[in-house]
Coordinates of C-alpha atoms in Angstrom, one line a residue:
X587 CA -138.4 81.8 -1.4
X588 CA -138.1 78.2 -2.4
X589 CA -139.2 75.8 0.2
X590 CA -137.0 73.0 1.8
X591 CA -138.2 69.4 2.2
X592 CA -136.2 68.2 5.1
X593 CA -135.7 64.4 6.1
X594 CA -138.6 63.2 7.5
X595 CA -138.9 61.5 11.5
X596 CA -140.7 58.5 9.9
X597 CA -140.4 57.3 13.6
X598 CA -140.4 58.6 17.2
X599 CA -136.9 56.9 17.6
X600 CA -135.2 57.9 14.4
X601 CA -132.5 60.6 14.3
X602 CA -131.5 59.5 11.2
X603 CA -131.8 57.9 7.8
X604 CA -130.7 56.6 4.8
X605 CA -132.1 58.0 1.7
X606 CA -132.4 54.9 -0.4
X607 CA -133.9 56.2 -3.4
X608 CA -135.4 59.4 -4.7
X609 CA -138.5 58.4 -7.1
X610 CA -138.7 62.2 -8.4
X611 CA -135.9 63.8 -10.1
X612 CA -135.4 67.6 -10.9
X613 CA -137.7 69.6 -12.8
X614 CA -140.5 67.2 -12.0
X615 CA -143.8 68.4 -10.6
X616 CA -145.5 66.5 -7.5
X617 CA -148.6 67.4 -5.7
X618 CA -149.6 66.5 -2.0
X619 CA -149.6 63.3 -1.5
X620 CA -147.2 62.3 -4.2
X621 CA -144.4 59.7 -3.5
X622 CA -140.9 61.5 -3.4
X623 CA -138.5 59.1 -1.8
X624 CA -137.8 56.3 -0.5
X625 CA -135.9 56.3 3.1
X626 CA -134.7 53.6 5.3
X627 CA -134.8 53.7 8.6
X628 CA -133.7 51.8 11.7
X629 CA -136.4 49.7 11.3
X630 CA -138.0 49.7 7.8
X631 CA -137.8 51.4 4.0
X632 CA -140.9 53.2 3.9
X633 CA -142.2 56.3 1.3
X634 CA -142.0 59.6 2.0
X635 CA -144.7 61.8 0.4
X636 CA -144.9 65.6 -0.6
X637 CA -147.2 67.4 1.7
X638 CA -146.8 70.5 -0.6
X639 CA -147.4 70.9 -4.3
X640 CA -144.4 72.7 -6.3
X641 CA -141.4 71.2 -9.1
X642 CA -138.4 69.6 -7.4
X643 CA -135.5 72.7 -8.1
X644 CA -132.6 70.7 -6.7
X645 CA -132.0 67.4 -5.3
X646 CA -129.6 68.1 -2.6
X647 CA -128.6 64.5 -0.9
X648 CA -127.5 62.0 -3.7
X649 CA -130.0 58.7 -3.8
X650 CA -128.0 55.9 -1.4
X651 CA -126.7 58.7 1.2
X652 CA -126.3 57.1 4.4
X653 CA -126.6 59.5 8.2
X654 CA -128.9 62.0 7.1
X655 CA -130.0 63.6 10.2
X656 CA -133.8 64.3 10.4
X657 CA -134.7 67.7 9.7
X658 CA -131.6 68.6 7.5
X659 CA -132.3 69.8 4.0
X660 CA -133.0 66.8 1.2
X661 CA -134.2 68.8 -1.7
X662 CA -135.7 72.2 -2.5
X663 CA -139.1 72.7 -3.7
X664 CA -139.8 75.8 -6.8
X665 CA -143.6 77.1 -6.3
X666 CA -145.5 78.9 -9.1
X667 CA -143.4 81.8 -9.8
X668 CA -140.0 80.5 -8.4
X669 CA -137.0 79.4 -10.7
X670 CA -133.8 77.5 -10.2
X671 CA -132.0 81.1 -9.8
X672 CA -133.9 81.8 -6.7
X673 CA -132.3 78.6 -5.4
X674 CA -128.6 80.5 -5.0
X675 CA -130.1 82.0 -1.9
X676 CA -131.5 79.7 -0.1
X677 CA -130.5 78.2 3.4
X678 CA -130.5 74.8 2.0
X679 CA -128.0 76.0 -1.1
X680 CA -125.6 77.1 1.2
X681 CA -126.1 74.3 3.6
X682 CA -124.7 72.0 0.7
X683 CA -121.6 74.1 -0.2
X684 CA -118.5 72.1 0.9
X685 CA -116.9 74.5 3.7
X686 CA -115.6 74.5 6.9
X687 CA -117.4 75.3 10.0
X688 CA -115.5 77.7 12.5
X689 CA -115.1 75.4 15.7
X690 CA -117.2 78.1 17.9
X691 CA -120.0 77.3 15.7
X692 CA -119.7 73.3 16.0
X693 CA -121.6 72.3 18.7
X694 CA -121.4 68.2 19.3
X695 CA -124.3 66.3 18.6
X696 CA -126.3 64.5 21.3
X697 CA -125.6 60.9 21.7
X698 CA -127.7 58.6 20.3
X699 CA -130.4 57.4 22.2
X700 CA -133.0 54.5 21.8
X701 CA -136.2 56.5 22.9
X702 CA -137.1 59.8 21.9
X703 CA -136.2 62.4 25.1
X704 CA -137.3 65.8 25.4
X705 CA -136.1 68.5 23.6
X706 CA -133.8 71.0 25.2
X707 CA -131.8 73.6 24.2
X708 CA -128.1 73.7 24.5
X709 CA -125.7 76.5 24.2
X710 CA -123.2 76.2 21.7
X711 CA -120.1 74.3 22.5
X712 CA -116.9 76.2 22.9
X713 CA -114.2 76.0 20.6
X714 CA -111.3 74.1 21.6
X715 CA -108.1 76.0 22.0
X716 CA -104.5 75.4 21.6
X717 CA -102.2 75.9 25.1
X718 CA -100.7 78.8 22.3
X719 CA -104.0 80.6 22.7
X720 CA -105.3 79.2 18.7
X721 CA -108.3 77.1 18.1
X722 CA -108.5 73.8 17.4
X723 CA -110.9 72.7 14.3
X724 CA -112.3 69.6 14.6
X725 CA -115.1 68.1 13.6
X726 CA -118.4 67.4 16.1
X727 CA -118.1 64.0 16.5
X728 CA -114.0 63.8 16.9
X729 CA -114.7 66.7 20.2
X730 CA -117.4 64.1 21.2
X731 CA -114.9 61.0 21.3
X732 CA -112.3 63.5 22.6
X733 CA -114.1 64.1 25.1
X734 CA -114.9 61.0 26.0
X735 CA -111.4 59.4 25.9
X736 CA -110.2 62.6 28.0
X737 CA -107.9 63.3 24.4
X738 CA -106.7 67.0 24.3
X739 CA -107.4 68.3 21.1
X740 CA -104.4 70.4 20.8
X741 CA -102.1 67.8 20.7
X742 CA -103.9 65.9 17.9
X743 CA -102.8 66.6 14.3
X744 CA -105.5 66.4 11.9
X745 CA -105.7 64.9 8.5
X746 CA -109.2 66.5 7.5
X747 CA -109.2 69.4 5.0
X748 CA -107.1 72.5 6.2
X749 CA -106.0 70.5 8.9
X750 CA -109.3 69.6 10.5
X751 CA -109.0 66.9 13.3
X752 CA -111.9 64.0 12.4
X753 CA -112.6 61.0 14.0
X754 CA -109.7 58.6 12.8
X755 CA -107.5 61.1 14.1
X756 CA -109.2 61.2 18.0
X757 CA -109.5 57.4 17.8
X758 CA -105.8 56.8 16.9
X759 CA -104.2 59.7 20.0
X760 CA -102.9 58.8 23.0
X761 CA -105.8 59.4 26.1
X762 CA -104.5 61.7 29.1
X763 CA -103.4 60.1 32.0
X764 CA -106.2 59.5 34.1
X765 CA -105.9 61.6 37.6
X766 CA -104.5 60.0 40.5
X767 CA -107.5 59.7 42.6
X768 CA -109.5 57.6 39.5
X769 CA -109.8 53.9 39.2
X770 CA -107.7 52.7 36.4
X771 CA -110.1 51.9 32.9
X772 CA -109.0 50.4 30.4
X773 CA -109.1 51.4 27.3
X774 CA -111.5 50.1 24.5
X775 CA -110.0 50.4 20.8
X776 CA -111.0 52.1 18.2
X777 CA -111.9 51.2 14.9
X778 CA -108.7 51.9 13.5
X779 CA -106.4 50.4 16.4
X780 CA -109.0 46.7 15.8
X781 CA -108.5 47.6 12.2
X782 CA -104.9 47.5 12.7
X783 CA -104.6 44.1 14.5
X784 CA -105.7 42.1 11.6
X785 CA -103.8 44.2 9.1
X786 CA -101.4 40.8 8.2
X787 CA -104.8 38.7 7.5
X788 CA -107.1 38.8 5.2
X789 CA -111.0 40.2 6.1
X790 CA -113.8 42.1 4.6
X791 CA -115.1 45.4 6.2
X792 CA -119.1 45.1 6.9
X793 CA -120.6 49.0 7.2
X794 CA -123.5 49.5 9.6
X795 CA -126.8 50.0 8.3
X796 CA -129.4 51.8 10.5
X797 CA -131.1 48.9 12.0
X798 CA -127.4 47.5 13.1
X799 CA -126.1 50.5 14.6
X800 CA -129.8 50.8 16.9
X801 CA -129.3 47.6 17.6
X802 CA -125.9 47.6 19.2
X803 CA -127.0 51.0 20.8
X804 CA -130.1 50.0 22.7
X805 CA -129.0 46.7 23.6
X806 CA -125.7 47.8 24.9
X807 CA -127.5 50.3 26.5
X808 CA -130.0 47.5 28.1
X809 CA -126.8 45.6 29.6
X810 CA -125.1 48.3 31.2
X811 CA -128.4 49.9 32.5
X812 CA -131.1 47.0 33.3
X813 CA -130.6 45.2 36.3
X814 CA -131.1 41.7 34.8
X815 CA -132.2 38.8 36.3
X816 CA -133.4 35.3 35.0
X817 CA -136.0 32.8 36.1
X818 CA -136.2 29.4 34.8
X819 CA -138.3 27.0 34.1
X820 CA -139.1 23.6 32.3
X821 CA -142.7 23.2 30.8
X822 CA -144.3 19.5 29.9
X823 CA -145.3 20.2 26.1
X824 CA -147.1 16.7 25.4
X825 CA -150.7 18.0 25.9
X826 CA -150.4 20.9 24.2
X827 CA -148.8 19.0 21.2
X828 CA -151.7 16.2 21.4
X829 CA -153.9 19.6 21.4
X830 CA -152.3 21.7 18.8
X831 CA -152.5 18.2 16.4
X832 CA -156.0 17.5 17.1
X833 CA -156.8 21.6 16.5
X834 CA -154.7 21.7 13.4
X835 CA -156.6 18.8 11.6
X836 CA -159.9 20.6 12.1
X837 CA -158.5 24.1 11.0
X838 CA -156.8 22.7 8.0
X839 CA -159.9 23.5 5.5
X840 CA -159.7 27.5 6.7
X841 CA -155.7 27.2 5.4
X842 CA -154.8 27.8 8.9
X843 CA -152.0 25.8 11.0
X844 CA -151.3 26.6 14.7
X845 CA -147.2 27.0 15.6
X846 CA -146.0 26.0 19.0
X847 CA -145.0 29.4 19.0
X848 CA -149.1 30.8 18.6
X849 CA -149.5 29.0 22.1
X850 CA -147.0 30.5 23.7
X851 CA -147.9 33.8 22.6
X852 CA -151.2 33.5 23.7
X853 CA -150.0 31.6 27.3
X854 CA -148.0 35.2 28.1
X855 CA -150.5 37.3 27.1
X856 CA -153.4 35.5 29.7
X857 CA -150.4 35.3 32.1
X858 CA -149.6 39.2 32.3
X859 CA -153.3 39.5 32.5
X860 CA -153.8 36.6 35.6
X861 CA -150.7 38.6 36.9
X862 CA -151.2 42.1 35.5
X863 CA -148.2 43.9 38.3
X864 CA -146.1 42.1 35.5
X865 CA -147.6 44.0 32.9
X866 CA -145.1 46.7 33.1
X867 CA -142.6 49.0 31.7
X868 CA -139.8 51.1 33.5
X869 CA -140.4 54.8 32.3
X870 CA -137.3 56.4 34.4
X871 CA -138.4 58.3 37.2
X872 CA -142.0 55.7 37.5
X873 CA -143.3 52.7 36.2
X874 CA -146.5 52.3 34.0
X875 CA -148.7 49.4 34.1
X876 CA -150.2 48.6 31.1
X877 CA -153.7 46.8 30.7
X878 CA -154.2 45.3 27.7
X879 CA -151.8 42.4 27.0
X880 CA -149.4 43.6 23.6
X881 CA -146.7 41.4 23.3
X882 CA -144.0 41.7 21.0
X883 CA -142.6 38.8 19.0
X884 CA -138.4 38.8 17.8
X885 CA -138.4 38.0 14.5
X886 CA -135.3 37.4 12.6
X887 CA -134.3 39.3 9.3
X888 CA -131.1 39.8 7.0
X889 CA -128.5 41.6 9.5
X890 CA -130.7 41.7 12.2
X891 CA -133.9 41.3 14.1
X892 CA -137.4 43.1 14.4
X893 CA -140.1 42.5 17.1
X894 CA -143.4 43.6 15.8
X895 CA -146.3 43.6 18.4
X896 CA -148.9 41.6 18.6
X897 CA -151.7 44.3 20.0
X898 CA -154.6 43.1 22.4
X899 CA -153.0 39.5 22.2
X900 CA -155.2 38.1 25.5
X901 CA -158.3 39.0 23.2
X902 CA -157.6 37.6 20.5
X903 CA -158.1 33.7 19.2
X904 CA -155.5 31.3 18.6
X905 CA -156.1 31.4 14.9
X906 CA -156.4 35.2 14.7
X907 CA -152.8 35.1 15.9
X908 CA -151.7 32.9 14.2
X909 CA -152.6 34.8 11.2
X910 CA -151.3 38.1 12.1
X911 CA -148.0 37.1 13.5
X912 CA -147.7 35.3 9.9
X913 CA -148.7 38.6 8.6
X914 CA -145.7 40.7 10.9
X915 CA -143.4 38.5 10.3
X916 CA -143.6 38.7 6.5
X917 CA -143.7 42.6 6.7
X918 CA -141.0 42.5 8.8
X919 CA -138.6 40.4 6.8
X920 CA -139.6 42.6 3.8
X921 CA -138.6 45.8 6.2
X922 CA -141.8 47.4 5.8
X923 CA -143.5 47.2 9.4
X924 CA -144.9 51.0 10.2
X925 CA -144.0 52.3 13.7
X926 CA -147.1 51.4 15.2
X927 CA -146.3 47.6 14.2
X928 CA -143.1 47.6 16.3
X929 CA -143.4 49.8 18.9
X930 CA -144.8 49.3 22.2
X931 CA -145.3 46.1 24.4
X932 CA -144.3 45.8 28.1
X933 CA -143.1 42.4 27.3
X934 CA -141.0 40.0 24.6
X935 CA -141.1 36.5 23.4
X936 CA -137.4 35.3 21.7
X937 CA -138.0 31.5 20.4
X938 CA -134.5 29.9 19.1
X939 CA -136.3 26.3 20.2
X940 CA -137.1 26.1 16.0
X941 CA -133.3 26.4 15.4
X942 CA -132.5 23.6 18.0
X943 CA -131.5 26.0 20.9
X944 CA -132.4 24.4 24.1
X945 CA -131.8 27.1 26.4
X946 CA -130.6 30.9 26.5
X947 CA -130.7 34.1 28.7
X948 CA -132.7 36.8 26.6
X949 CA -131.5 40.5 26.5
X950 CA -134.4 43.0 27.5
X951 CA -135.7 45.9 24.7
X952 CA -136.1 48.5 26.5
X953 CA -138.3 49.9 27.7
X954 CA -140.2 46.5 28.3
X955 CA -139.7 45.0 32.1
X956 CA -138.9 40.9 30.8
X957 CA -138.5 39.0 28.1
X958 CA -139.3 35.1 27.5
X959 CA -136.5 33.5 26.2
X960 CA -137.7 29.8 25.0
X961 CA -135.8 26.7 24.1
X962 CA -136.8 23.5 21.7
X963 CA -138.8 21.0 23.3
X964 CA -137.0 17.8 23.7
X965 CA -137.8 13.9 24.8
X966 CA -136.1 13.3 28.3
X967 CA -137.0 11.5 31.5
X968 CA -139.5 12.5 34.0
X969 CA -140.9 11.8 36.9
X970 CA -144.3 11.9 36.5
X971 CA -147.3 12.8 38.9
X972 CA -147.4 9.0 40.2
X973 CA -143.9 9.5 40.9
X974 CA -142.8 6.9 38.3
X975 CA -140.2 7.4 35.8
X976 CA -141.6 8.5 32.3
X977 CA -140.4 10.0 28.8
X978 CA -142.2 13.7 28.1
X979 CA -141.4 16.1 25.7
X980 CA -139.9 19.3 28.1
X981 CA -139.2 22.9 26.6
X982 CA -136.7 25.1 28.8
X983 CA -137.8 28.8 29.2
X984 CA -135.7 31.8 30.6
X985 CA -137.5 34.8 31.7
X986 CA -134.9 37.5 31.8
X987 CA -136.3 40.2 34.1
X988 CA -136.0 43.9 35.1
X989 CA -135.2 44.2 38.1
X990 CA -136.8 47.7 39.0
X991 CA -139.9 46.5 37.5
X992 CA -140.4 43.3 38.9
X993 CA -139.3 41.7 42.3
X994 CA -138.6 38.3 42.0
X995 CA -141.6 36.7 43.3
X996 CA -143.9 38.6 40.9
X997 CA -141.7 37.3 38.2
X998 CA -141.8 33.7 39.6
X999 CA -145.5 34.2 40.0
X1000 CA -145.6 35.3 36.3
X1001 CA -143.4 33.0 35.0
X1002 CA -145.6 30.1 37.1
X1003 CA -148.8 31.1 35.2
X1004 CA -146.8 30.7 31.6
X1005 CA -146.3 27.3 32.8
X1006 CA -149.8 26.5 33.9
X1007 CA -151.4 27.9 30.6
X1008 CA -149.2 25.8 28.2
X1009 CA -149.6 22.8 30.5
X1010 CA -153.3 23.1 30.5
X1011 CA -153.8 24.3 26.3
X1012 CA -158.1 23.8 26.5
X1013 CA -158.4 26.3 29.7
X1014 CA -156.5 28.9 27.2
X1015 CA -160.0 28.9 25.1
X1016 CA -162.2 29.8 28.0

């Protein structure tokens, strides 16, 4: 029987993809190892290889498909002895016939969620029925946002095929009223009903890509679900600059320069180190302490952001991360980090000092417990050590906390031993 070749989990958190671009076609024969497609992800394009040899029968999902879900059918694969007839009875041939689901079969899909969970089964969801006694088709997702917006699905007409409620269609009814007992919530438009409010002006319609859509997910999820709170703190800069000038002179034959940014980098990971309760990551029903120091770096890209991870960063030389956080950075903006680039970390640096920001509060990637949120250094008054009135260069930091991970002295206490290590560059070489 011919064998499926199923959209790939290129990464623990995807559910799924965008198939950018097959790099077969049918009738082509590939071998183990051989490239097949293209897929983007939430995070990066990367190639997906054949892990079987064979001659691509069918190419089920057109090049550019966006919302493949992992693990449905791509493509079917002929082995030695197979033809294109065989194909007729395959799974994955009837899996890409255009037809309509009976609703007892349609079970809705799990909501999306940021980090893998474990796998559990569910039974199917029953079908919606009519006060008459007839069932209600409707897509999945429309029962999901039903569901949600307490819409009964027999008084929705549908506009899908045979008369098949879909999302537009949920998004557009009337909610039931809520029961007395409830406190009143108000209603969040949909699509259509925003849509709708700008229907006299003139406006251009963005679709989500992958990396969007996780990003408004987890980090909607991090403000309804972290218990956020921010520490602040203004560093003197001038000695590290004098440093970072003198070290940059005598690094300028290797074709290495030093960022502001390398120093801080290297300042947090010491800290969570000299301070390693704040090393820490909330894991839901415990917390894990991590012991190496990987710190993870946001890094902005076209439509969005990355945060690659700088591994074993309190090991590691000034120069040597200097280098690799060029080296991220670039992959990043290319989109081709691998998993193990961006994932991980129990802690995040955001610097929007380059672009002039002085100060911001940070919102935490889960599952990390804080993230540095750091300002641009600017001239302004003192008062120095001798208590008289001096000019210094002074960078603003926010350190946006979770609050079940850290208590607010141990972020102080963190946040204190950033300071010190920027203040005091030279002891960051010892």
């Amino acid at each position: 029987m011919p064998t499926e070749i199923l959209m790939p989990a290129l990464s623990p958190t995807m559910e799924e993809g965008t198939l950018a671009k097959w790099l077969v076609k049918e009738g082509d024969a590939v071998s183990a190892g051989d490239l097949l497609a293209e897929i983007e992800t939430d995070k990066a394009t990367m190639e997906f290889e054949a892990v079987d040899e064979g001659t691509v029968g069918r190419i089920l999902i057109p090049e550019g498909t966006e919302s493949v879900k992992v693990n449905s059918p791509i493509a079917v694969l002929l082995v030695e002895g197979e033809s294109e007839a065989d194909i007729g009875s395959t799974p994955a041939a009837a899996e890409t016939a255009p037809q309509e689901p009976p609703a007892s079969e349609a079970a809705p899909p799990a909501p999306a969620r940021a980090d893998p969970a474990p796998v559990t089964s569910a039974s199917p969801a029953k079908p919606a029925a009519s006060s008459t006694g007839n069932r209600v088709f409707a897509s999945p997702l429309a029962r999901r946002i039903a569901a949600d917006k307490g819409i009964d699905l027999s008084q929705v007409k549908g506009s899908g095929p045979k008369g098949r409620i879909v999302k537009a269609d949920v998004e557009s009814a009337q909610a039931l009223p809520a029961a007395a007992s409830a406190a009143p919530v108000p209603d969040t438009p949909g699509a259509e009903a925003i849509k709708a409010m700008f229907e006299d002006r003139e406006f251009e319609e963005v679709s989500l890509d992958g990396m969007r859509k996780i990003i408004a997910a987890r980090l909607g999820e991090a403000k309804q679900t972290i218990p956020h709170f921010y520490l602040r703190r203004d560093i003197l800069l001038d000695d590290l600059l004098a440093f970072r000038s003198q070290a940059n002179k005598q690094l300028e034959a290797r074709g290495i320069k030093l960022s502001v940014n390398d120093f801080i980098i290297k300042a947090c990971a010491l800290a969570l180190q000299t301070v390693p309760e704040a090393n820490a990551v909330w894991a839901g029903d415990r917390i894990i302490k991590l012991k190496p120091s990987d710190v993870a770096v946001a890094v902005a890209v076209e439509g969005g952001l990355f945060t690659p991870v700088l591994r074993d960063a309190h090991l590691k030389s000034l120069s040597t991360l200097s280098t690799e956080m060029k080296e991220l950075a670039s992959l990043a903006r290319d989109r081709k980090l691998a998993p193990h680039q961006y994932q991980g970390g129990s802690f995040a640096i955001s610097n929007l000092g380059m672009f002039g920001i002085k100060n911001f509060d940070a919102v935490i990637n889960p599952p990390h417990g804080s993230i540095l949120a750091v300002g641009a250094g600017e001239k302004m008054p003192v008062v120095n050590h001798d208590g008289e009135l001096a000019v210094a260069t002074v960078m603003s930091v926010t350190l946006s906390v979770d609050h079940r991970v850290i208590d607010g002295a141990l972020g102080a206490e963190f946040l204190s031993a950033v300071k010190s290590n920027l203040e005091n560059p030279i002891g960051m070489l010892a």
